[in-house]
mmCIF file of C-alpha atoms and ligand atoms in Angstrom:
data_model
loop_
_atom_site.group_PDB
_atom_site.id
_atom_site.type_symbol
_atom_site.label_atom_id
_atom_site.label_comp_id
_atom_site.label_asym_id
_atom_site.label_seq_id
_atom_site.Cartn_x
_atom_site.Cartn_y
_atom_site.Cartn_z
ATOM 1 C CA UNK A 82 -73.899 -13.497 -52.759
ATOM 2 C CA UNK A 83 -76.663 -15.729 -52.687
ATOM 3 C CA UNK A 84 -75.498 -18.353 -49.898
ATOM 4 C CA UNK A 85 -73.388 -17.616 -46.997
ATOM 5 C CA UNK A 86 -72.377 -21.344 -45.729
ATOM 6 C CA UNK A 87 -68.402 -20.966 -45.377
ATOM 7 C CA UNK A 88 -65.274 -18.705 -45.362
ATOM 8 C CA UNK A 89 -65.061 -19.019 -49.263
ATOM 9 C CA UNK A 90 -68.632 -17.949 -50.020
ATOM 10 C CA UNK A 91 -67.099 -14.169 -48.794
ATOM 11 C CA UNK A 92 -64.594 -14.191 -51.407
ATOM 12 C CA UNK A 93 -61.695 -11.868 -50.963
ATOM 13 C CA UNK A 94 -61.180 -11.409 -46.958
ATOM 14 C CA UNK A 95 -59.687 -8.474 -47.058
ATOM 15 C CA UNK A 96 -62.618 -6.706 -49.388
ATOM 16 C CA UNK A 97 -64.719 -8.565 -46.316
ATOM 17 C CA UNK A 98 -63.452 -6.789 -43.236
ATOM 18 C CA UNK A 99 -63.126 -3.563 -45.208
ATOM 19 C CA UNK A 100 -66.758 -3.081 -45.621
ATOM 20 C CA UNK A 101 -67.329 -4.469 -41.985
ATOM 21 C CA UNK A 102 -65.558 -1.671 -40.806
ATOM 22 C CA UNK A 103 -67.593 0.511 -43.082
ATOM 23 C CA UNK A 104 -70.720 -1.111 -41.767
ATOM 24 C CA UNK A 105 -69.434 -0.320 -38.332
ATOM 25 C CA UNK A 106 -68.978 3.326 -38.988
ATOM 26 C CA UNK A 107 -72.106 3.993 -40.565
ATOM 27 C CA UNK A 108 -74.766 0.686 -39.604
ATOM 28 C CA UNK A 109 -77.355 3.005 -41.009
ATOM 29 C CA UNK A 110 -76.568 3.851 -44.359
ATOM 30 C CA UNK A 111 -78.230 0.960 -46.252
ATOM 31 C CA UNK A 112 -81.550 1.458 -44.848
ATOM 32 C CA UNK A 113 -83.445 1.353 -48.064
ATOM 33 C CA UNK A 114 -81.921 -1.352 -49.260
ATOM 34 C CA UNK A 115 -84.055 -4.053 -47.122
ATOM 35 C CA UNK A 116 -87.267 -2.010 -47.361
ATOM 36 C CA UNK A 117 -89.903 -4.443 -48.073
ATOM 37 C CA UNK A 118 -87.765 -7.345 -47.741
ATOM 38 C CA UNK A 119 -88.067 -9.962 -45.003
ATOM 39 C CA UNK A 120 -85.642 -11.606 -43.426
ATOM 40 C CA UNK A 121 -86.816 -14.993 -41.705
ATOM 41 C CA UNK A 122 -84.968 -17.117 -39.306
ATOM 42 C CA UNK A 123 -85.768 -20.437 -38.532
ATOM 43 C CA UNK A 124 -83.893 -22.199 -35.009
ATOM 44 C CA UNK A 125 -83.945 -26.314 -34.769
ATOM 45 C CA UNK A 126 -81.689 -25.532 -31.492
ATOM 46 C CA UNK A 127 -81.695 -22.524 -29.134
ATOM 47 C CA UNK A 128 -79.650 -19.200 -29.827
ATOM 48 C CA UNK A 129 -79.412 -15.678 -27.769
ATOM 49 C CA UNK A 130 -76.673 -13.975 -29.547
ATOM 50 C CA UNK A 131 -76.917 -15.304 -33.302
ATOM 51 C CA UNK A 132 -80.851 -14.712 -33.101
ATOM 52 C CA UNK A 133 -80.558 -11.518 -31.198
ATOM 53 C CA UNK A 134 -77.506 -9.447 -33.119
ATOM 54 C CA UNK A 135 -78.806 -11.145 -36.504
ATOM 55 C CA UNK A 136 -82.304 -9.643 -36.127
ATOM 56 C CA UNK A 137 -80.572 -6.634 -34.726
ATOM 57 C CA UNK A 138 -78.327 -6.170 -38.113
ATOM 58 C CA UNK A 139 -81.640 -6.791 -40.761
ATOM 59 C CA UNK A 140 -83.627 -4.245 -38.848
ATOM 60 C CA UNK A 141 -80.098 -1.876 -39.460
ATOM 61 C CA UNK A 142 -80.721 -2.742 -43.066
ATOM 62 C CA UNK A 143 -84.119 -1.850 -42.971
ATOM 63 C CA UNK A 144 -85.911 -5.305 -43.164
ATOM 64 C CA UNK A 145 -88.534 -6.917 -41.747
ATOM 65 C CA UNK A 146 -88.300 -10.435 -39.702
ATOM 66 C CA UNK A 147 -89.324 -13.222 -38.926
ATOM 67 C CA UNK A 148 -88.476 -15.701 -35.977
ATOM 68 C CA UNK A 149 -89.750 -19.296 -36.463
ATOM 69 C CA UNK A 150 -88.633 -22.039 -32.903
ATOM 70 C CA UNK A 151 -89.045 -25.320 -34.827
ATOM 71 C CA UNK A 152 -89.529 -26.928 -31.862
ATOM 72 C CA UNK A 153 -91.394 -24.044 -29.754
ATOM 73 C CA UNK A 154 -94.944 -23.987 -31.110
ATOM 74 C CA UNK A 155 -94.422 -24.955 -35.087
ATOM 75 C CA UNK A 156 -95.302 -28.803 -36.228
ATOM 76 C CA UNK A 157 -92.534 -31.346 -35.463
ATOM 77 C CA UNK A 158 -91.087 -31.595 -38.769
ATOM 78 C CA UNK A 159 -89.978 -35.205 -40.024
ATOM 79 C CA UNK A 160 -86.476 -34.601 -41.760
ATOM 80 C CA UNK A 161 -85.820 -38.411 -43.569
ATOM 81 C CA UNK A 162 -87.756 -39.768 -47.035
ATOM 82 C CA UNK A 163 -89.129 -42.667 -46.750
ATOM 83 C CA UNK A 164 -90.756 -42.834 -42.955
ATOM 84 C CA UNK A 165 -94.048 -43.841 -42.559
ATOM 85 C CA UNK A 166 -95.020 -40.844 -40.758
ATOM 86 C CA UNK A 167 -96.876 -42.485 -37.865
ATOM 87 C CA UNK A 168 -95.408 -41.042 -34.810
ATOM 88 C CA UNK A 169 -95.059 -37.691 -33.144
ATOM 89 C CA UNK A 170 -93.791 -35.303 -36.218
ATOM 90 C CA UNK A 171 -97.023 -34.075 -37.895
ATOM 91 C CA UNK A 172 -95.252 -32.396 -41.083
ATOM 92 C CA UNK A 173 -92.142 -33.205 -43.597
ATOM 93 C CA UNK A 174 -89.561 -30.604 -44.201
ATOM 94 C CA UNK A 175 -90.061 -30.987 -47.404
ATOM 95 C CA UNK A 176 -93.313 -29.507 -47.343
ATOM 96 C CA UNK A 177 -91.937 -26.927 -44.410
ATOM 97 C CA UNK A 178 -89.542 -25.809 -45.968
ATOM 98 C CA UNK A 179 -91.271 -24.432 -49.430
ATOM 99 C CA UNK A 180 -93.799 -23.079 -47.459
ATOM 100 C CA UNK A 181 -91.202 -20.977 -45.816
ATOM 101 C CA UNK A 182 -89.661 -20.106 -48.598
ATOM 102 C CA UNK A 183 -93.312 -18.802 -49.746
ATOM 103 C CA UNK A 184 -93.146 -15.683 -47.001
ATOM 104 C CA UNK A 185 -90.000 -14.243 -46.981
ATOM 105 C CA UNK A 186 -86.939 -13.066 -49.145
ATOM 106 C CA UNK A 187 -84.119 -14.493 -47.558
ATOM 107 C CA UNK A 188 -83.549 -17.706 -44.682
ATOM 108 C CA UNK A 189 -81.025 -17.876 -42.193
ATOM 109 C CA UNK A 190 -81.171 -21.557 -40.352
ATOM 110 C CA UNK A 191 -79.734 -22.646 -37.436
ATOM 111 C CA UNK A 192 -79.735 -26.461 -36.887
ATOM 112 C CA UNK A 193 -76.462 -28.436 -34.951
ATOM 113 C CA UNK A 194 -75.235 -31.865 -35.506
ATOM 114 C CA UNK A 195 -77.200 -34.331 -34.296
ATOM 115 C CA UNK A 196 -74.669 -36.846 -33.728
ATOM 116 C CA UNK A 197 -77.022 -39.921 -34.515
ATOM 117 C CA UNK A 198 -75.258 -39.736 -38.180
ATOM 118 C CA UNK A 199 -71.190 -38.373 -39.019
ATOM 119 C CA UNK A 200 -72.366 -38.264 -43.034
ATOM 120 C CA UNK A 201 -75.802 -36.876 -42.657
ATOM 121 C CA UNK A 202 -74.186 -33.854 -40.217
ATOM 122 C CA UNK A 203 -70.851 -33.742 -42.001
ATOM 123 C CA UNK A 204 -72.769 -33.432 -45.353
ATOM 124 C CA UNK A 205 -75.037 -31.032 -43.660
ATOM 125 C CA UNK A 206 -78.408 -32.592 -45.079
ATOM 126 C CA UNK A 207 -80.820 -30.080 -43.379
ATOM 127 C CA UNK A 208 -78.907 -26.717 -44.460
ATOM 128 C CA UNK A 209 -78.361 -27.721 -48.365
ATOM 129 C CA UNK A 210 -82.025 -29.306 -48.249
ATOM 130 C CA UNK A 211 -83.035 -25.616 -47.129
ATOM 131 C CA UNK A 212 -80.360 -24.546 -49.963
ATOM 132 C CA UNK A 213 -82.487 -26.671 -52.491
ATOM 133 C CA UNK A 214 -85.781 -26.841 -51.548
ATOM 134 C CA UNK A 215 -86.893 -23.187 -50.071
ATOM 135 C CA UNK A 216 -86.486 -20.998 -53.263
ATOM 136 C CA UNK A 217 -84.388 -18.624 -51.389
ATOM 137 C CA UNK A 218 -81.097 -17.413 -50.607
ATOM 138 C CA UNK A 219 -79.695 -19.344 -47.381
ATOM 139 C CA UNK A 220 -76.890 -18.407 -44.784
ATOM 140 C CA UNK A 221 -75.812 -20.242 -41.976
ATOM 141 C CA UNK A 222 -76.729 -19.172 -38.474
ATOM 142 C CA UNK A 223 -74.640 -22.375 -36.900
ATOM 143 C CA UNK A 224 -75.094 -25.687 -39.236
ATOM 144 C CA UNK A 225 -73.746 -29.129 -38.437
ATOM 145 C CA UNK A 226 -70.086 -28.186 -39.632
ATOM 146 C CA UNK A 227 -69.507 -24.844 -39.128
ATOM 147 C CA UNK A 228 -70.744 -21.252 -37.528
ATOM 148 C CA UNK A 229 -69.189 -18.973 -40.284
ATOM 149 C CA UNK A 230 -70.915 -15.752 -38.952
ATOM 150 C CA UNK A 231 -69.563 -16.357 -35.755
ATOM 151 C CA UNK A 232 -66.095 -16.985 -37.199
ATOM 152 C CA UNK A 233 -66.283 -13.561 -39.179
ATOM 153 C CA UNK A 234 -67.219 -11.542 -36.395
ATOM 154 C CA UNK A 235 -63.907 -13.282 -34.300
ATOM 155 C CA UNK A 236 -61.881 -12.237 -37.388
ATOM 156 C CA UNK A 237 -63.358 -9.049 -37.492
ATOM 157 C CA UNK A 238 -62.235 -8.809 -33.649
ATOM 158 C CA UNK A 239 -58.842 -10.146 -33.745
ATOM 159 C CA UNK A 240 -58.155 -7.604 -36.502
ATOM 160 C CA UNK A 241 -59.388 -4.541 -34.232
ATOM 161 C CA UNK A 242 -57.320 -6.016 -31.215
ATOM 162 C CA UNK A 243 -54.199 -7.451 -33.122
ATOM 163 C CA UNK A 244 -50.996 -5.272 -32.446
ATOM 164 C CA UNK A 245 -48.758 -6.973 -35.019
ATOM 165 C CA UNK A 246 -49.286 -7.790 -38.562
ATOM 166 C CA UNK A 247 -49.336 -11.685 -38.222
ATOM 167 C CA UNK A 248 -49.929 -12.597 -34.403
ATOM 168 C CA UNK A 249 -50.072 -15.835 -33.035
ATOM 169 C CA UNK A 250 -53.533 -17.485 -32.799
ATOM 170 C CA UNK A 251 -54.236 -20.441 -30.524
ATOM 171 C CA UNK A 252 -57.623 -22.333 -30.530
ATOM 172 C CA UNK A 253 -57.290 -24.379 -27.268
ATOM 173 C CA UNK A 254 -60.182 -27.209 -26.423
ATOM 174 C CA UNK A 255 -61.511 -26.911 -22.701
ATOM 175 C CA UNK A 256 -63.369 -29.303 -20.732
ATOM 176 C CA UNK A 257 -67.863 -28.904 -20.776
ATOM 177 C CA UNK A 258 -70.024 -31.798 -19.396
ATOM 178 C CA UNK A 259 -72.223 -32.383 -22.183
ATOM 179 C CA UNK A 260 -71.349 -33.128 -26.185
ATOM 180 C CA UNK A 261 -70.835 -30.668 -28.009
ATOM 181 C CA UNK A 262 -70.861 -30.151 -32.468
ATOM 182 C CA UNK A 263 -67.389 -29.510 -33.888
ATOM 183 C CA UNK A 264 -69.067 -26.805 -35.843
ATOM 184 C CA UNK A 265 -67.347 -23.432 -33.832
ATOM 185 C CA UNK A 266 -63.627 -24.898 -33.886
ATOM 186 C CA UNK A 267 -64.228 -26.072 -37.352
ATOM 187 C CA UNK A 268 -65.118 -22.762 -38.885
ATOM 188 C CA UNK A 269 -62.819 -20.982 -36.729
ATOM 189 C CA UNK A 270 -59.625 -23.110 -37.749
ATOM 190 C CA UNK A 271 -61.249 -22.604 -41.732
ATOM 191 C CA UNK A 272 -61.322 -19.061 -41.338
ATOM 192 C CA UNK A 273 -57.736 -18.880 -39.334
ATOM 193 C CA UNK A 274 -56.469 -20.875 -42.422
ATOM 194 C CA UNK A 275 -57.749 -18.554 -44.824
ATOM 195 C CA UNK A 276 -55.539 -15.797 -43.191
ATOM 196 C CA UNK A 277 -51.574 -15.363 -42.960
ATOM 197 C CA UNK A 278 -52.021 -15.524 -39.075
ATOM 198 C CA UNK A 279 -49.741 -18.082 -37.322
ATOM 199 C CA UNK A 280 -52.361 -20.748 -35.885
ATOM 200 C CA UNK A 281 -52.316 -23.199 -33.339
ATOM 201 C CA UNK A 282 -54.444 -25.974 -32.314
ATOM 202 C CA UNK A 283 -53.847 -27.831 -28.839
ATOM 203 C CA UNK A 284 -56.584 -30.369 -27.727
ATOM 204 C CA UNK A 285 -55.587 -33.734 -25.730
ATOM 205 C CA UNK A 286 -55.477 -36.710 -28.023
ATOM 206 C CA UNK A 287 -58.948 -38.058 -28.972
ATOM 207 C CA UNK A 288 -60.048 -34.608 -29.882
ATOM 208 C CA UNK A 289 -58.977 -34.659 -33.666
ATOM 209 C CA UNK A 290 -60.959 -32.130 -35.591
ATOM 210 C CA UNK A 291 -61.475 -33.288 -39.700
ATOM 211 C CA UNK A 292 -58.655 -33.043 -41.656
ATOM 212 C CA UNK A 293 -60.209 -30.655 -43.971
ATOM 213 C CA UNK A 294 -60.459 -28.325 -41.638
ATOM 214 C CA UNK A 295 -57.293 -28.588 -39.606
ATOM 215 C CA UNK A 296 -55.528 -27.452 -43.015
ATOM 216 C CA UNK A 297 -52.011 -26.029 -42.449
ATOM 217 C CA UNK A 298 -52.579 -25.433 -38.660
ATOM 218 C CA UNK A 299 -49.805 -26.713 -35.980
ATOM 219 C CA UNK A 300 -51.582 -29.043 -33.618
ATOM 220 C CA UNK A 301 -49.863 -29.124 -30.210
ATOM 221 C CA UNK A 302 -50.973 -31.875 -28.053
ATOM 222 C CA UNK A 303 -49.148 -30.041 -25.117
ATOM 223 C CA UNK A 304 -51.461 -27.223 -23.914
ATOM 224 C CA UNK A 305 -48.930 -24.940 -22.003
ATOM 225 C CA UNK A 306 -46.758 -24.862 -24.545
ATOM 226 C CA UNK A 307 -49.232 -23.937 -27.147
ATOM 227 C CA UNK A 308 -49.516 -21.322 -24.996
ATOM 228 C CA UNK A 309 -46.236 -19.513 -25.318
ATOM 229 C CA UNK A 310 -46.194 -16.308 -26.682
ATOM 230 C CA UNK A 311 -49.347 -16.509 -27.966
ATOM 231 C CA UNK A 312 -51.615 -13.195 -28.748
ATOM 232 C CA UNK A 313 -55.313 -14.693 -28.548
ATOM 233 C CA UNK A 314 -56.286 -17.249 -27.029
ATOM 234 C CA UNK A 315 -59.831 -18.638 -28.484
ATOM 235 C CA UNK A 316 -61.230 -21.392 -26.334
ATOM 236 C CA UNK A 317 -64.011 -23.826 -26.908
ATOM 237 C CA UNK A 318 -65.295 -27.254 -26.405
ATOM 238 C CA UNK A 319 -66.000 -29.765 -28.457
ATOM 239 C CA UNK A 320 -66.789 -33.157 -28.461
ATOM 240 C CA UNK A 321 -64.902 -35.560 -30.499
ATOM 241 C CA UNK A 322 -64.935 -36.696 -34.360
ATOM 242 C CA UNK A 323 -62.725 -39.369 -35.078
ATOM 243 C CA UNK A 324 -64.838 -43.188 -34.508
ATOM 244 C CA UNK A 325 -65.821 -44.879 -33.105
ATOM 245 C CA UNK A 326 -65.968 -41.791 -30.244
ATOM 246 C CA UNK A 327 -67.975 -38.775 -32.788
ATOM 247 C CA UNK A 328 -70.581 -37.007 -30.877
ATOM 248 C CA UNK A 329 -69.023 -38.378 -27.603
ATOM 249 C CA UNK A 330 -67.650 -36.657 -24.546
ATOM 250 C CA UNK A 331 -64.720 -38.851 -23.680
ATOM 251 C CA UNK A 332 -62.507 -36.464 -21.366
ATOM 252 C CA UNK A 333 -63.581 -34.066 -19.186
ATOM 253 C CA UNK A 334 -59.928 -33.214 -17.576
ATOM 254 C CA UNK A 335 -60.065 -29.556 -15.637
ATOM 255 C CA UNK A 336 -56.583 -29.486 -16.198
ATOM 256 C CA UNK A 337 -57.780 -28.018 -19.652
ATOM 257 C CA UNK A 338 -59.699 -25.050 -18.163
ATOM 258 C CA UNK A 339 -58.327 -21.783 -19.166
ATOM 259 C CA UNK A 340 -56.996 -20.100 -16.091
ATOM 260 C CA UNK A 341 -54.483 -16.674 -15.112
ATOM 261 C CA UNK A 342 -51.659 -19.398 -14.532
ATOM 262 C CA UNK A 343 -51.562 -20.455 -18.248
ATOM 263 C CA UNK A 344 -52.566 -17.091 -19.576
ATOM 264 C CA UNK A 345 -49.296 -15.467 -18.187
ATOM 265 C CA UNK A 346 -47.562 -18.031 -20.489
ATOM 266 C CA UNK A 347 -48.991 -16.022 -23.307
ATOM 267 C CA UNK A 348 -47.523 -12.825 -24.508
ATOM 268 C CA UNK A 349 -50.468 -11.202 -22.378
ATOM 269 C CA UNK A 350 -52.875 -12.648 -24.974
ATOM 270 C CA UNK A 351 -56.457 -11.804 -25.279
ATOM 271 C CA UNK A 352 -58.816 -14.258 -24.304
ATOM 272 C CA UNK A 353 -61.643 -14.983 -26.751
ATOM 273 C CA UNK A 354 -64.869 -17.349 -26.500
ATOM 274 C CA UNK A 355 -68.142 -17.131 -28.976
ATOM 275 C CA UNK A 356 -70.442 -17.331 -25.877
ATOM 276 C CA UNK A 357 -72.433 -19.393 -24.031
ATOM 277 C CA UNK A 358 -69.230 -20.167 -21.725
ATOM 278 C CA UNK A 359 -69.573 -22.346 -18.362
ATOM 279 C CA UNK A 360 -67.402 -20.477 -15.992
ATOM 280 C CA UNK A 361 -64.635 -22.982 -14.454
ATOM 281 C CA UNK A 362 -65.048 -25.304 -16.996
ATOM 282 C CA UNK A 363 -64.028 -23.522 -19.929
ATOM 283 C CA UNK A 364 -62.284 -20.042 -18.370
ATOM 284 C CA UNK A 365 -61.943 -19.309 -14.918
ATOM 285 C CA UNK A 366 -63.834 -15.968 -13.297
ATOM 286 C CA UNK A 367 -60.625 -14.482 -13.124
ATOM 287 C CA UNK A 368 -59.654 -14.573 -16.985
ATOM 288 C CA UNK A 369 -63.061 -14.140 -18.392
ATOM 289 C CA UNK A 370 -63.304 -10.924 -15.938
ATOM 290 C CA UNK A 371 -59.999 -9.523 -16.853
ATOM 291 C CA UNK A 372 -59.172 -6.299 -19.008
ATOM 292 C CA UNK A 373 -57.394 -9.254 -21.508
ATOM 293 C CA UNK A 374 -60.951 -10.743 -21.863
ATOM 294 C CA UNK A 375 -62.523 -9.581 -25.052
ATOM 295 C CA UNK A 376 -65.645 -11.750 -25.112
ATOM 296 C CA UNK A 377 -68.114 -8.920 -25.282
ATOM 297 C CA UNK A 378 -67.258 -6.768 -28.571
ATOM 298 C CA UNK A 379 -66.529 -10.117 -30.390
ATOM 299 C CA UNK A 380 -70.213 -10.720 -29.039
ATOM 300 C CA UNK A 381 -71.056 -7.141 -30.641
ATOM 301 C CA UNK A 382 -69.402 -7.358 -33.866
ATOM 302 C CA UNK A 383 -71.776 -10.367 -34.500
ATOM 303 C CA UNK A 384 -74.352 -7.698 -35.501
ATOM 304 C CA UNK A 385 -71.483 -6.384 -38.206
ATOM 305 C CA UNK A 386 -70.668 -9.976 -39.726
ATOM 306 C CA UNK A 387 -74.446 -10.437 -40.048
ATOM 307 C CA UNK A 388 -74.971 -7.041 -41.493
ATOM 308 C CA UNK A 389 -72.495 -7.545 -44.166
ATOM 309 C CA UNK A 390 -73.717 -10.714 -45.099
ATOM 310 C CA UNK A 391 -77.507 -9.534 -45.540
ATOM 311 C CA UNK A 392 -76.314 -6.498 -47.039
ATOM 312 C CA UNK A 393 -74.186 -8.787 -50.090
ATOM 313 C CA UNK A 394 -77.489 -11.294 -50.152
ATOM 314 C CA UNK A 395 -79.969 -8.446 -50.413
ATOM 315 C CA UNK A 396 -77.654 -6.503 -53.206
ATOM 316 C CA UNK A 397 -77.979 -9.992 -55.399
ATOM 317 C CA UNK A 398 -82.036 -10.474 -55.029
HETATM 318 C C1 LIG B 449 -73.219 -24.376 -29.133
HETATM 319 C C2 LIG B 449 -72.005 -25.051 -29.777
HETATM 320 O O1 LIG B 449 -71.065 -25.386 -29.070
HETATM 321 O O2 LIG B 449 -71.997 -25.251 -30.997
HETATM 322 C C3 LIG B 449 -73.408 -23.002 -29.688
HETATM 323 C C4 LIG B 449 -72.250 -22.091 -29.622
HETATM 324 C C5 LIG B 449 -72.433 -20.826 -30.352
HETATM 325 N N1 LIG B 449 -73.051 -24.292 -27.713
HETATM 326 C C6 LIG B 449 -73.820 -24.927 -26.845
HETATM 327 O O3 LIG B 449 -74.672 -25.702 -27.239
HETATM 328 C C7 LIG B 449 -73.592 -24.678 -25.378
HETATM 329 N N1 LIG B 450 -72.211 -17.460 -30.200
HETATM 330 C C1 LIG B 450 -73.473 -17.782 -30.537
HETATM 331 O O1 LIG B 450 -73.781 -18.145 -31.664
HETATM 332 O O2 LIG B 450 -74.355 -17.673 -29.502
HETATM 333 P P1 LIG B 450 -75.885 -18.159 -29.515
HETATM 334 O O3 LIG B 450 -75.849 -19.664 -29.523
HETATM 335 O O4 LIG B 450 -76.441 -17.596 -28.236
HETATM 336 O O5 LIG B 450 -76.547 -17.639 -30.732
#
């Protein structure tokens, strides 16, 4: 595997979570295989948990890294051809990212939808310009679309906690005050609909993800009864997609939030969020405290999903 971007760059899921498991058991059996090899990681946008367990998994693997803040001490980079570079970015990414490319074996990115352009995010111009200009295998650490290491480490969890062969999934949208990218309910609903799980989408009306990624999914506009019988819950924000309203905030109803009155509608679901969370926005104390709450080993097992996917990139170099 040379690029880890989406659900389909893993291949068979199944073969996937097998040797996540393995990794699990034994997260130090591959130790030669990243001697001498460097991992770096490059953030446009802030991260504790993606930079943390990612770094955390390489080291596991036996690499060295690299942590580069774009916008903590390195040049302001200038992303579009064509400016007259007179302002306040003193270097191009096209001449970043090459130069990156020069130090290290492998590049994991991190840069969100900016929301100043649908195409330019939804086409994901600074990953694939990493993809084609840097020389180097490239995966994902949250792009404009998707977060597919986060959404492999939530599948890896709902398959540790699931007590029935094809339980009943329900991504519900929750109220945040500021915009959010699409990118975490995207790539969880594309991973969902890569499995034989029943899954369930309920958002109020305005909050349409992209077709292509709502796939076969039920979308319930009513949130309660989403609810019913469900055995995870995964909440998240997001801001919405559809025009003229992408990139805006345009309800911020606390009817949404996920409290212990709609989780006893669930079959005693577990409750599921990729972290950061605002408490009382999104979840109440009392879910994200209770023994349903399962926010903290599907914060863990982002180490495995990361693990596995340097392990398949560094088997291909
Ligand atoms: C980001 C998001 O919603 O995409 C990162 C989540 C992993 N969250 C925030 O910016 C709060
Ligand atoms: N869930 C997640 O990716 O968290 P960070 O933004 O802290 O990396």
């Amino acid at each position: 595997m040379r690029y880890f971007t989406n659900v389909h760059d893993l291949g068979n899921l199944k073969d996937a979570l097998k040797e996540a498991f393995e990794i699990k058991s034994n997260r130090f059996g591959y130790q030669e295989l990243g001697k001498n090899k460097t991992l770096m990681m490059i953030f446009f946008n802030s991260s504790l948990r993606t930079r943390l367990s990612t770094q955390k998994a390489a080291i596991n693997l036996g690499m060295n890294v690299m942590v580069l803040d774009i916008n903590q001490g390195a040049w302001k980079l200038e992303t579009e051809r064509g400016v007259v570079m007179d302002g306040d970015k003193p270097e191009h990414l096209l001449e970043a990212i090459p130069v990156m490319g020069c130090y290290c074996d492998i590049i994991g990115v991190r840069s969100f939808a900016k929301f100043e352009n649908k195409e330019d995010d939804y086409q994901e111009k600074i990953l694939n310009q990493f993809i084609q200009y840097s020389g180097r295998p490239v995966f994902s650490m949250e792009a404009a679309t998707r977060h597919p290491l986060q959404s492999f480490a939530d599948l890896i969890t709902i398959e540790e906690y699931k007590t029935k062969e094809r339980p009943k999934v329900v991504l519900t949208w929750a109220p945040h005050p500021r915009p959010l990218p699409q990118a975490v309910a995207n790539s969880f609903s594309e991973w969902m609909n890569a499995t034989d799980y029943e899954f369930v989408i309920t958002h109020p009306k305005g909050y349409e993800l992209a077709s292509e990624f709502v796939g076969n999914a039920k979308v319930e506009y009513n949130q309660k009864k989403a609810f019913e019988g469900a055995d995870f819950i995964y909440a998240k924000n997001w801001s919405a997609y559809t025009d003229p309203n992408y990139g805006k905030v345009i309800n911020t109803d606390r009817s949404w939030t996920v409290d212990s009155e709609k989780m006893a509608l669930t079959n005693n679901a577990f409750f599921m969020h990729c972290l950061p969370v605002r408490r009382n926005m999104i979840v109440s104390d009392d879910v994200i405290e209770s023994s349903q709450s399962i926010v903290i080993p599907e914060a863990a097992n982002r180490e495995i999903s990361a693990q596995v996917v340097l392990k398949r990139i560094l088997e291909s170099l």
